[in-house]
Tab-separated table of C-alpha atoms and ligand atoms in Angstrom:
chain	number	residue	atom	x	y	z
D	22	UNK	CA	-20.738	5.908	-27.726
D	23	UNK	CA	-23.063	3.338	-25.346
D	24	UNK	CA	-21.736	3.139	-22.289
D	25	UNK	CA	-19.787	0.143	-20.895
D	26	UNK	CA	-21.923	-2.382	-18.865
D	27	UNK	CA	-20.890	-4.228	-15.421
D	28	UNK	CA	-21.812	-6.584	-12.628
D	29	UNK	CA	-22.162	-4.563	-9.075
D	30	UNK	CA	-19.126	-3.780	-6.619
D	31	UNK	CA	-19.433	-2.636	-3.191
D	32	UNK	CA	-19.046	1.266	-2.966
D	33	UNK	CA	-18.250	2.647	0.788
D	34	UNK	CA	-18.402	6.183	0.719
D	35	UNK	CA	-16.465	8.372	3.171
D	36	UNK	CA	-15.616	11.562	4.811
D	37	UNK	CA	-14.517	15.150	4.183
D	38	UNK	CA	-12.192	16.120	1.225
D	39	UNK	CA	-12.091	12.609	0.218
D	40	UNK	CA	-15.720	12.543	0.158
D	41	UNK	CA	-16.095	15.957	-2.004
D	42	UNK	CA	-13.616	14.223	-4.504
D	43	UNK	CA	-15.167	10.716	-4.672
D	44	UNK	CA	-18.099	12.754	-6.025
D	45	UNK	CA	-16.169	14.478	-8.418
D	46	UNK	CA	-15.004	11.360	-9.988
D	47	UNK	CA	-18.053	9.796	-10.858
D	48	UNK	CA	-19.107	12.131	-12.030
D	49	UNK	CA	-16.729	13.251	-14.322
D	50	UNK	CA	-14.201	10.491	-15.045
D	51	UNK	CA	-16.644	7.351	-14.396
D	52	UNK	CA	-20.435	7.893	-14.677
D	53	UNK	CA	-19.796	9.558	-18.472
D	54	UNK	CA	-18.014	6.348	-19.687
D	55	UNK	CA	-19.510	3.160	-17.273
D	56	UNK	CA	-23.017	2.096	-16.348
D	57	UNK	CA	-21.961	2.464	-12.915
D	58	UNK	CA	-23.622	-0.667	-10.847
D	59	UNK	CA	-22.881	-0.080	-7.089
D	60	UNK	CA	-24.181	-1.639	-4.156
D	61	UNK	CA	-24.126	1.827	-1.749
D	62	UNK	CA	-23.045	2.606	1.555
D	63	UNK	CA	-22.594	5.371	3.152
D	64	UNK	CA	-19.348	4.893	5.715
D	65	UNK	CA	-19.576	9.082	6.391
D	66	UNK	CA	-19.047	9.260	10.217
D	67	UNK	CA	-22.603	11.073	10.528
D	68	UNK	CA	-24.633	8.316	8.693
D	69	UNK	CA	-22.101	5.103	10.854
D	70	UNK	CA	-23.143	7.642	14.324
D	71	UNK	CA	-26.807	7.322	13.156
D	72	UNK	CA	-26.799	3.323	12.193
D	73	UNK	CA	-24.870	2.731	15.542
D	74	UNK	CA	-21.732	1.551	12.957
D	75	UNK	CA	-24.574	-1.287	11.308
D	76	UNK	CA	-23.295	-0.237	7.879
D	77	UNK	CA	-20.133	-0.561	8.238
D	78	UNK	CA	-20.976	-4.500	9.429
D	79	UNK	CA	-23.347	-4.523	6.125
D	80	UNK	CA	-20.576	-2.974	4.077
D	81	UNK	CA	-18.618	-5.561	4.943
D	82	UNK	CA	-20.786	-8.336	4.465
D	83	UNK	CA	-21.630	-7.263	1.204
D	84	UNK	CA	-17.968	-7.420	0.172
D	85	UNK	CA	-17.871	-10.834	0.887
D	86	UNK	CA	-21.035	-11.250	-1.323
D	87	UNK	CA	-19.942	-9.211	-4.614
D	88	UNK	CA	-16.606	-10.130	-3.911
D	89	UNK	CA	-15.359	-6.753	-4.978
D	90	UNK	CA	-15.483	-2.955	-2.986
D	91	UNK	CA	-13.920	0.114	-3.357
D	92	UNK	CA	-13.582	2.444	-0.258
D	93	UNK	CA	-13.293	6.279	0.127
D	94	UNK	CA	-11.098	7.091	3.545
D	95	UNK	CA	-13.492	7.561	6.522
D	96	UNK	CA	-12.720	9.248	9.816
D	97	UNK	CA	-11.484	6.885	12.921
D	98	UNK	CA	-13.213	8.893	15.781
D	99	UNK	CA	-11.145	10.383	18.564
D	100	UNK	CA	-11.784	12.307	21.552
D	101	UNK	CA	-11.850	15.430	19.242
D	102	UNK	CA	-13.941	14.368	16.568
D	103	UNK	CA	-16.504	13.206	19.597
D	104	UNK	CA	-17.096	16.496	19.891
D	105	UNK	CA	-16.426	17.838	16.535
D	106	UNK	CA	-19.594	15.333	15.128
D	107	UNK	CA	-21.582	14.983	18.540
D	108	UNK	CA	-20.986	11.299	18.355
D	109	UNK	CA	-22.996	8.816	20.638
D	110	UNK	CA	-19.613	6.470	20.684
D	111	UNK	CA	-16.217	6.388	19.560
D	112	UNK	CA	-16.360	3.973	17.141
D	113	UNK	CA	-14.302	1.619	15.866
D	114	UNK	CA	-12.065	2.166	12.615
D	115	UNK	CA	-13.999	1.123	9.922
D	116	UNK	CA	-10.931	-0.364	8.335
D	117	UNK	CA	-10.501	-2.380	11.599
D	118	UNK	CA	-14.135	-3.607	11.153
D	119	UNK	CA	-13.893	-4.732	7.514
D	120	UNK	CA	-10.684	-6.363	8.149
D	121	UNK	CA	-11.525	-8.202	10.831
D	122	UNK	CA	-14.935	-9.441	9.076
D	123	UNK	CA	-12.809	-10.170	5.818
D	124	UNK	CA	-10.054	-11.599	7.588
D	125	UNK	CA	-7.942	-10.336	5.191
D	126	UNK	CA	-4.518	-8.790	4.427
D	127	UNK	CA	-3.694	-4.912	3.755
D	128	UNK	CA	-1.428	-4.670	0.259
D	129	UNK	CA	0.243	-1.451	-0.113
D	130	UNK	CA	1.483	-0.271	-3.642
D	131	UNK	CA	2.923	2.886	-4.733
D	132	UNK	CA	1.361	4.211	-7.795
D	133	UNK	CA	5.092	5.113	-10.388
D	134	UNK	CA	5.093	7.679	-12.890
D	135	UNK	CA	7.929	8.609	-14.781
D	136	UNK	CA	8.369	11.991	-12.701
D	137	UNK	CA	8.503	11.202	-9.780
D	138	UNK	CA	11.688	9.307	-9.191
D	139	UNK	CA	11.860	7.395	-6.166
D	140	UNK	CA	14.789	7.902	-3.765
D	141	UNK	CA	16.465	3.929	-4.537
D	142	UNK	CA	17.584	4.595	-8.498
D	143	UNK	CA	17.376	0.676	-9.016
D	144	UNK	CA	13.479	0.619	-8.462
D	145	UNK	CA	11.786	0.360	-11.412
D	146	UNK	CA	8.538	-1.233	-10.459
D	147	UNK	CA	6.652	-0.686	-7.881
D	148	UNK	CA	7.334	-2.986	-4.216
D	149	UNK	CA	4.119	-3.894	-2.512
D	150	UNK	CA	4.174	-4.500	1.238
D	151	UNK	CA	1.808	-6.829	2.891
D	152	UNK	CA	1.445	-6.415	6.561
D	153	UNK	CA	0.298	-9.131	9.132
D	154	UNK	CA	-1.449	-7.210	11.056
D	155	UNK	CA	-2.557	-9.644	13.901
D	156	UNK	CA	-0.829	-10.072	17.460
D	157	UNK	CA	2.870	-9.805	18.104
D	158	UNK	CA	4.274	-6.627	19.575
D	159	UNK	CA	0.887	-5.069	19.197
D	160	UNK	CA	-0.765	-7.548	21.634
D	161	UNK	CA	1.626	-8.497	23.979
D	162	UNK	CA	1.551	-8.586	27.946
D	163	UNK	CA	4.382	-6.047	29.182
D	164	UNK	CA	5.763	-5.890	33.034
D	165	UNK	CA	8.187	-3.813	34.274
D	166	UNK	CA	10.408	-5.657	36.440
D	167	UNK	CA	10.838	-4.070	39.746
D	168	UNK	CA	13.427	-5.847	40.689
D	169	UNK	CA	15.394	-9.241	41.145
D	170	UNK	CA	12.932	-12.354	40.828
D	171	UNK	CA	12.316	-15.002	38.285
D	172	UNK	CA	10.468	-14.821	34.868
D	173	UNK	CA	8.591	-17.997	33.932
D	174	UNK	CA	6.755	-18.816	30.435
D	175	UNK	CA	3.726	-21.070	31.732
D	176	UNK	CA	1.182	-22.638	29.710
D	177	UNK	CA	-1.209	-24.785	30.337
D	178	UNK	CA	-3.278	-26.465	28.120
D	179	UNK	CA	-7.164	-27.199	28.120
D	180	UNK	CA	-6.555	-31.091	29.187
D	181	UNK	CA	-4.359	-29.550	32.054
D	182	UNK	CA	-0.936	-30.267	31.126
D	183	UNK	CA	1.684	-27.816	31.676
D	184	UNK	CA	4.834	-26.435	29.811
D	185	UNK	CA	6.915	-24.175	32.039
D	186	UNK	CA	10.286	-22.669	31.419
D	187	UNK	CA	12.299	-20.003	33.173
D	188	UNK	CA	13.011	-17.047	30.954
D	189	UNK	CA	15.503	-15.077	33.303
D	190	UNK	CA	16.620	-15.162	36.776
D	191	UNK	CA	16.801	-11.202	37.133
D	192	UNK	CA	19.616	-9.486	39.719
D	193	UNK	CA	18.189	-5.884	39.139
D	194	UNK	CA	15.408	-4.228	37.842
D	195	UNK	CA	14.728	-5.082	34.110
D	196	UNK	CA	11.672	-5.416	31.678
D	197	UNK	CA	9.454	-8.405	30.422
D	198	UNK	CA	7.514	-8.691	27.449
D	199	UNK	CA	5.023	-11.979	26.089
D	200	UNK	CA	3.472	-12.055	22.387
D	201	UNK	CA	1.426	-14.745	20.419
D	202	UNK	CA	0.338	-15.210	17.357
D	203	UNK	CA	-2.181	-18.054	16.152
D	204	UNK	CA	-1.916	-20.517	13.189
D	205	UNK	CA	-5.621	-19.531	11.802
D	206	UNK	CA	-4.169	-15.800	11.569
D	207	UNK	CA	-0.822	-16.961	10.134
D	208	UNK	CA	-2.179	-19.246	7.637
D	209	UNK	CA	-5.118	-16.397	6.684
D	210	UNK	CA	-2.265	-14.518	5.611
D	211	UNK	CA	-0.348	-16.791	4.045
D	212	UNK	CA	-3.438	-17.555	1.551
D	213	UNK	CA	-4.348	-13.707	1.520
D	214	UNK	CA	-0.646	-13.611	0.366
D	215	UNK	CA	-0.520	-16.427	-2.007
D	216	UNK	CA	-4.300	-15.460	-3.911
D	217	UNK	CA	-2.809	-11.697	-3.971
D	218	UNK	CA	0.198	-12.969	-5.509
D	219	UNK	CA	-1.412	-14.393	-8.295
D	220	UNK	CA	-4.010	-11.910	-9.073
D	221	UNK	CA	-1.471	-9.447	-9.419
D	222	UNK	CA	0.963	-12.036	-11.515
D	223	UNK	CA	3.969	-10.858	-9.327
D	224	UNK	CA	6.526	-12.456	-7.257
D	225	UNK	CA	5.659	-13.443	-3.544
D	226	UNK	CA	8.704	-13.137	-0.808
D	227	UNK	CA	8.784	-13.192	2.709
D	228	UNK	CA	10.849	-12.955	5.130
D	229	UNK	CA	11.185	-13.570	9.093
D	230	UNK	CA	14.216	-13.822	12.029
D	231	UNK	CA	13.720	-17.818	11.542
D	232	UNK	CA	17.613	-18.583	12.687
D	233	UNK	CA	16.988	-16.535	16.088
D	234	UNK	CA	13.016	-17.319	16.886
D	235	UNK	CA	13.242	-21.484	16.307
D	236	UNK	CA	9.846	-21.767	17.340
D	237	UNK	CA	8.449	-18.347	16.610
D	238	UNK	CA	9.187	-17.395	13.195
D	239	UNK	CA	10.119	-20.933	12.325
D	240	UNK	CA	6.513	-21.549	12.412
D	241	UNK	CA	5.499	-18.885	9.961
D	242	UNK	CA	7.899	-19.903	7.840
D	243	UNK	CA	6.249	-23.492	7.980
D	244	UNK	CA	2.974	-22.332	7.676
D	245	UNK	CA	3.375	-20.125	4.572
D	246	UNK	CA	5.468	-23.192	3.001
D	247	UNK	CA	3.101	-26.350	3.706
D	248	UNK	CA	0.432	-24.476	2.297
D	249	UNK	CA	2.203	-23.058	-0.568
D	250	UNK	CA	3.305	-26.614	-1.496
D	251	UNK	CA	-0.238	-27.843	-0.760
D	252	UNK	CA	-2.034	-25.054	-2.683
D	253	UNK	CA	-0.243	-23.182	-4.658
D	254	UNK	CA	2.829	-24.199	-6.030
D	255	UNK	CA	1.046	-25.712	-8.898
D	256	UNK	CA	-0.931	-22.190	-9.413
D	257	UNK	CA	2.542	-20.717	-9.392
D	258	UNK	CA	4.179	-22.259	-11.852
D	259	UNK	CA	1.307	-22.047	-14.208
D	260	UNK	CA	1.275	-17.892	-13.807
D	261	UNK	CA	5.248	-17.683	-14.027
D	262	UNK	CA	5.860	-16.760	-10.765
D	263	UNK	CA	7.808	-17.797	-7.641
D	264	UNK	CA	7.733	-18.304	-3.620
D	265	UNK	CA	10.978	-16.840	-1.886
D	266	UNK	CA	11.567	-17.368	1.585
D	267	UNK	CA	14.553	-15.019	3.263
D	268	UNK	CA	15.695	-13.882	6.584
D	269	UNK	CA	14.249	-10.559	7.060
D	270	UNK	CA	18.035	-8.785	7.084
D	271	UNK	CA	19.114	-10.725	4.113
D	272	UNK	CA	15.191	-9.298	2.451
D	273	UNK	CA	16.295	-5.647	3.355
D	274	UNK	CA	19.830	-5.853	1.271
D	275	UNK	CA	18.294	-7.439	-1.539
D	276	UNK	CA	14.942	-4.929	-2.036
D	277	UNK	CA	17.190	-2.206	-2.058
D	278	UNK	CA	19.408	-4.129	-4.818
D	279	UNK	CA	16.357	-4.806	-6.783
D	280	UNK	CA	14.664	-3.452	-9.467
D	281	UNK	CA	11.271	-3.544	-7.619
D	282	UNK	CA	8.045	-5.183	-9.394
D	283	UNK	CA	7.155	-7.614	-5.943
D	284	UNK	CA	4.947	-8.136	-3.218
D	285	UNK	CA	6.664	-8.584	-0.189
D	286	UNK	CA	5.122	-9.959	2.424
D	287	UNK	CA	6.199	-9.262	6.280
D	288	UNK	CA	5.383	-10.124	10.135
D	289	UNK	CA	3.404	-7.385	12.084
D	290	UNK	CA	6.165	-4.804	13.530
D	291	UNK	CA	8.230	-5.666	10.266
D	292	UNK	CA	5.161	-4.905	7.904
D	293	UNK	CA	4.597	-1.247	10.121
D	294	UNK	CA	8.280	-0.073	9.825
D	295	UNK	CA	9.059	-1.329	6.227
D	296	UNK	CA	5.917	0.153	4.624
D	297	UNK	CA	6.650	3.286	6.163
D	298	UNK	CA	10.206	3.650	4.619
D	299	UNK	CA	9.086	1.952	1.226
D	300	UNK	CA	6.370	4.228	0.532
D	301	UNK	CA	8.195	7.468	1.697
D	302	UNK	CA	11.170	6.432	-0.939
D	303	UNK	CA	8.649	6.430	-3.622
D	304	UNK	CA	7.735	9.607	-3.374
D	305	UNK	CA	4.362	10.570	-1.757
D	306	UNK	CA	1.654	8.953	0.707
D	307	UNK	CA	-1.032	10.541	-2.048
D	308	UNK	CA	0.352	8.015	-4.347
D	309	UNK	CA	0.031	4.891	-2.335
D	310	UNK	CA	-3.007	2.173	-3.069
D	311	UNK	CA	-4.077	0.256	-0.547
D	312	UNK	CA	-6.076	-3.213	-0.815
D	313	UNK	CA	-7.791	-5.636	1.751
D	314	UNK	CA	-7.528	-9.300	0.342
D	315	UNK	CA	-9.194	-12.245	2.216
D	316	UNK	CA	-7.666	-15.862	2.179
D	317	UNK	CA	-10.861	-16.477	0.038
D	318	UNK	CA	-10.294	-14.214	-2.299
D	319	UNK	CA	-12.309	-10.759	-1.542
D	320	UNK	CA	-10.833	-7.879	-2.638
D	321	UNK	CA	-11.250	-4.048	-1.334
D	322	UNK	CA	-9.755	-0.997	-2.828
D	323	UNK	CA	-8.793	2.599	-1.405
D	324	UNK	CA	-6.390	5.247	-0.816
D	325	UNK	CA	-3.799	4.609	1.543
D	326	UNK	CA	-4.043	8.245	2.920
D	327	UNK	CA	-6.770	9.707	4.799
D	328	UNK	CA	-9.897	12.228	4.413
D	329	UNK	CA	-7.237	15.107	4.127
D	330	UNK	CA	-8.605	16.882	7.149
D	331	UNK	CA	-6.155	20.392	6.805
D	332	UNK	CA	-7.971	20.561	2.970
D	333	UNK	CA	-11.011	19.769	3.638
D	334	UNK	CA	-11.392	22.954	6.013
D	335	UNK	CA	-10.158	25.426	3.762
D	336	UNK	CA	-12.442	23.551	0.994
D	337	UNK	CA	-15.203	24.426	3.534
D	338	UNK	CA	-14.191	28.118	3.623
D	339	UNK	CA	-14.509	28.351	-0.562
D	340	UNK	CA	-10.743	27.507	-1.431
D	341	UNK	CA	-10.057	25.415	-4.438
D	342	UNK	CA	-7.739	22.663	-3.139
D	343	UNK	CA	-5.372	20.983	-4.921
D	344	UNK	CA	-5.708	18.274	-3.405
D	345	UNK	CA	-4.145	14.701	-5.298
D	346	UNK	CA	-7.435	12.839	-6.025
D	347	UNK	CA	-4.957	9.815	-7.831
D	348	UNK	CA	-4.906	7.203	-5.527
D	349	UNK	CA	-8.979	7.427	-5.156
D	350	UNK	CA	-9.233	7.040	-8.878
D	351	UNK	CA	-6.763	3.766	-8.649
D	352	UNK	CA	-8.959	2.651	-6.263
D	353	UNK	CA	-11.469	2.913	-8.349
D	354	UNK	CA	-9.746	1.289	-11.077
D	355	UNK	CA	-8.547	-1.340	-9.310
D	356	UNK	CA	-11.967	-2.230	-8.442
D	357	UNK	CA	-13.399	-2.314	-11.847
D	358	UNK	CA	-10.763	-4.201	-13.097
D	359	UNK	CA	-10.773	-6.732	-10.924
D	360	UNK	CA	-15.282	-6.699	-11.728
D	361	UNK	CA	-14.045	-7.524	-15.366
D	362	UNK	CA	-11.384	-9.867	-14.711
D	363	UNK	CA	-13.484	-11.989	-12.459
D	364	UNK	CA	-16.508	-11.673	-14.492
D	365	UNK	CA	-14.806	-11.920	-18.130
D	366	UNK	CA	-15.472	-8.238	-18.984
D	367	UNK	CA	-12.919	-7.294	-21.257
D	368	UNK	CA	-14.585	-4.217	-21.884
D	369	UNK	CA	-14.324	-2.858	-18.165
D	370	UNK	CA	-11.135	-4.447	-17.097
D	371	UNK	CA	-9.632	-2.312	-20.169
D	372	UNK	CA	-11.597	0.705	-19.142
D	373	UNK	CA	-10.070	0.821	-15.700
D	374	UNK	CA	-6.863	0.645	-17.648
D	375	UNK	CA	-6.937	3.859	-19.689
D	376	UNK	CA	-8.588	5.327	-17.052
D	377	UNK	CA	-4.944	4.940	-15.410
D	378	UNK	CA	-3.000	5.328	-18.501
D	379	UNK	CA	-5.046	8.878	-18.707
D	380	UNK	CA	-3.748	9.739	-14.822
D	381	UNK	CA	-0.417	8.970	-15.662
D	382	UNK	CA	-0.308	10.993	-18.709
D	383	UNK	CA	-1.390	13.937	-17.926
D	384	UNK	CA	0.989	13.770	-14.575
D	385	UNK	CA	3.855	13.008	-17.104
D	386	UNK	CA	2.658	15.593	-19.035
D	387	UNK	CA	3.774	18.179	-16.832
D	388	UNK	CA	0.117	18.604	-15.113
D	389	UNK	CA	-0.339	17.821	-11.035
D	390	UNK	CA	-1.606	18.547	-7.866
D	391	UNK	CA	0.676	20.777	-5.548
D	392	UNK	CA	2.157	17.696	-3.172
D	393	UNK	CA	3.579	16.254	-6.466
D	394	UNK	CA	4.779	19.449	-7.960
D	395	UNK	CA	6.498	19.702	-4.445
D	396	UNK	CA	8.356	16.775	-5.763
D	397	UNK	CA	9.696	17.028	-9.190
D	398	UNK	CA	10.899	20.778	-9.341
D	399	UNK	CA	11.229	20.581	-13.218
D	400	UNK	CA	10.429	24.384	-14.982
D	401	UNK	CA	7.160	22.930	-16.894
D	402	UNK	CA	5.195	21.618	-14.277
D	403	UNK	CA	2.236	22.953	-13.340
D	404	UNK	CA	-0.024	23.024	-9.978
D	405	UNK	CA	-3.412	22.776	-10.789
D	406	UNK	CA	-6.664	22.233	-8.487
D	407	UNK	CA	-8.442	18.953	-7.876
D	408	UNK	CA	-10.992	19.600	-10.222
D	409	UNK	CA	-8.415	21.029	-13.145
D	410	UNK	CA	-6.928	17.743	-12.507
D	411	UNK	CA	-9.884	15.848	-12.674
D	412	UNK	CA	-10.526	18.023	-15.741
D	413	UNK	CA	-6.984	17.595	-17.731
D	414	UNK	CA	-7.776	13.130	-16.760
D	415	UNK	CA	-11.359	13.321	-18.566
D	416	UNK	CA	-10.094	15.120	-21.391
D	417	UNK	CA	-7.010	12.320	-22.020
D	418	UNK	CA	-9.918	9.681	-21.437
D	419	UNK	CA	-12.418	11.206	-24.314
D	420	UNK	CA	-9.846	11.084	-26.851
M	17	LIG	P1	-4.242	12.355	5.738
M	17	LIG	O1	-5.667	12.581	5.515
M	17	LIG	O2	-3.594	11.474	4.906
M	17	LIG	O3	-3.628	13.796	5.773
M	17	LIG	C1	-2.244	13.969	6.375
M	17	LIG	C2	-1.677	15.338	5.266
M	17	LIG	O4	-0.786	14.212	3.900
M	17	LIG	C3	-2.621	15.960	4.846
M	17	LIG	O5	-2.595	17.078	5.418
M	17	LIG	C4	-2.063	16.702	3.645
M	17	LIG	O6	-0.542	17.502	3.649
M	17	LIG	C5	-0.838	15.066	3.322
M	17	LIG	N1	-1.768	14.879	2.336
M	17	LIG	C6	-2.272	12.802	2.519
M	17	LIG	N2	-3.130	12.642	1.169
M	17	LIG	C7	-3.363	13.588	0.472
M	17	LIG	C8	-3.761	14.010	-0.714
M	17	LIG	N3	-4.521	12.988	-1.422
M	17	LIG	N4	-3.445	14.977	-1.627
M	17	LIG	C9	-2.519	16.363	-1.032
M	17	LIG	N5	-1.806	15.798	0.160
M	17	LIG	C10	-2.447	14.900	0.757
M	17	LIG	O7	-3.700	11.927	7.659
M	17	LIG	P2	-4.301	12.901	8.710
M	17	LIG	O8	-4.022	13.976	8.759
M	17	LIG	O9	-3.844	12.149	10.060
M	17	LIG	O10	-5.780	12.183	8.860
M	17	LIG	C11	-7.266	13.247	8.401
M	17	LIG	C12	-8.313	11.613	8.642
M	17	LIG	O11	-7.959	10.619	7.990
M	17	LIG	C13	-8.022	11.201	10.329
M	17	LIG	O12	-9.383	11.503	10.444
M	17	LIG	C14	-8.280	9.696	10.208
M	17	LIG	O13	-8.985	8.794	10.848
M	17	LIG	C15	-8.466	9.530	8.835
M	17	LIG	N6	-7.787	8.569	8.230
M	17	LIG	C16	-8.562	7.785	7.451
M	17	LIG	C17	-7.828	6.641	6.732
M	17	LIG	C18	-8.435	5.663	6.087
M	17	LIG	O14	-9.527	5.707	6.202
M	17	LIG	N7	-7.801	4.235	5.474
M	17	LIG	C19	-6.428	6.365	6.793
M	17	LIG	C20	-5.574	7.517	7.878
M	17	LIG	C21	-6.326	8.185	8.507
M	17	LIG	P3	-0.258	19.095	3.615
M	17	LIG	O15	-1.625	19.487	4.732
M	17	LIG	O16	0.786	19.273	4.312
M	17	LIG	O17	-0.883	19.368	2.445
M	18	LIG	MG1	3.871	2.382	10.886
C-alpha cells in the first residue's frame, strides 16, 4: 500500500506524558499510513529554556506561514518547575505566546462516543465554546474603597478632550472595579468565530448582557453584527448555517434544552465559566479538543488537557500507564483534515476521518483507558494501557 502524501504542517512537540504519547501516535497511527510531512519545533521545556523561548515564537510564525499546526501539551513553568528543570527564566505559557502571535480565539469541543452519555440527556452533538481571551475582568483595575468618597470614571482623549462621570458617592467602605476592551480585539474575535463556524459548517451563537450593559456589551453585539453583515452573511447562507445573537441568560436556557451541534461564542468571563460547565457535562477533560483559530484563518489543533504529570512520574518508574490519548489523536486528525481541505487532498482528509472512526469504534466496542472506564460502568468494558489502546486503534485502522 502506498502512503498518503501531504503538504507540510507545523508540528509542536511538548512535555512529559503527552510527549511520550505523541511519539507513539506518530509511530503507530500516522507514519505507517501517511508520508508525514511536518516542520518540527520542539516546544518541550528543556528546549524552550535552551533557546530562550525563541522556538515558541518561531513555531507561531511557522503556523502563520503554513496555516495548519498541531501542538502537544506543554508545561507552563511555575516556581516548582523552575527548580525541577533548573530554568533560566519562568518562561511564559506557550499557548499565550502562540495565541498572541496569531491574535486567535480558542474553540473547545468535546469528542462524543456512544458509550459515554452527557449529563444533559438532550445533547446529541458536541457543543463548542469559543472564549474571547482578552480584557474584561481579567485585566481590570480594582480598588478596595476605604470609606466615604466619590468614585469617577475619567477618560482623556489623545486630543485632550475628556469624559467624566460619577460612578458612585460612597457613604461607607466598598469596592470599585474598572475594566476595558477594544474594538480591534473584539473584531478579531468575531472574525475567528465566523471563520470557524464556516470551517465546521455549524451555527454560531453569541451571547452577552447588552440589555444591562448598554455601551460595553452592546459594542460586542454591534461589532459582531456589522462584521457578519459586511463579510459573512452571504457565505453563511451558502453554507446553510446561521448566526444567532441572544442574551446570555436566554442562551444558557436554550443550550440546556438544545440537541447540541453548534458553536457558542462567549465573552471572557462567560467563556471561562461555561467551558468548565460544558466540558464537565460532556464527560471528561481527556475527551476535549481545542483549536486556536486566527481571524485570517490559521488553525492550531491540540488537546485541552495538560501534560498529565502524575502519570508521567509513574511512567518514569517503569509503570505502563492508562493515559487517554484520544484528544491528542484528534488534534492530529483535525490538523490532517484541515491540511487536506485546504489543499484539495481528499485522501488525507479521508484518512483523518478513518482514524477518528477507528478510535470511536474501539471505545464503543468497550476498549478504553481508565478515565473512561470509570465513567461507563458497563460490565463488558476493558480497561487497557495507553499502548494497548493505540494498538487496538491500529488494528482497526489496518482493517
Ligand atoms: P492535566 O495534565 O490536564 O492533568 C490533570 C489530571 O487530569 C491528571 O492527573 C489526570 O487525573 C487527569 N487527566 C488529564 N488528561 C488526562 C488524560 N489524557 N488521560 C487520563 N487522565 C487525564 O493538568 P495539570 O496536572 O494541572 O497540569 C500538568 C501540566 O500541564 C502543568 O505543567 C501545566 O502547565 C500543563 N498544562 C498544559 C496545557 C496545554 O499545553 N494546553 C493545558 C493545561 C495544563 P488522574 O491523575 O486522577 O488520573
Ligand atoms: Mg475556568
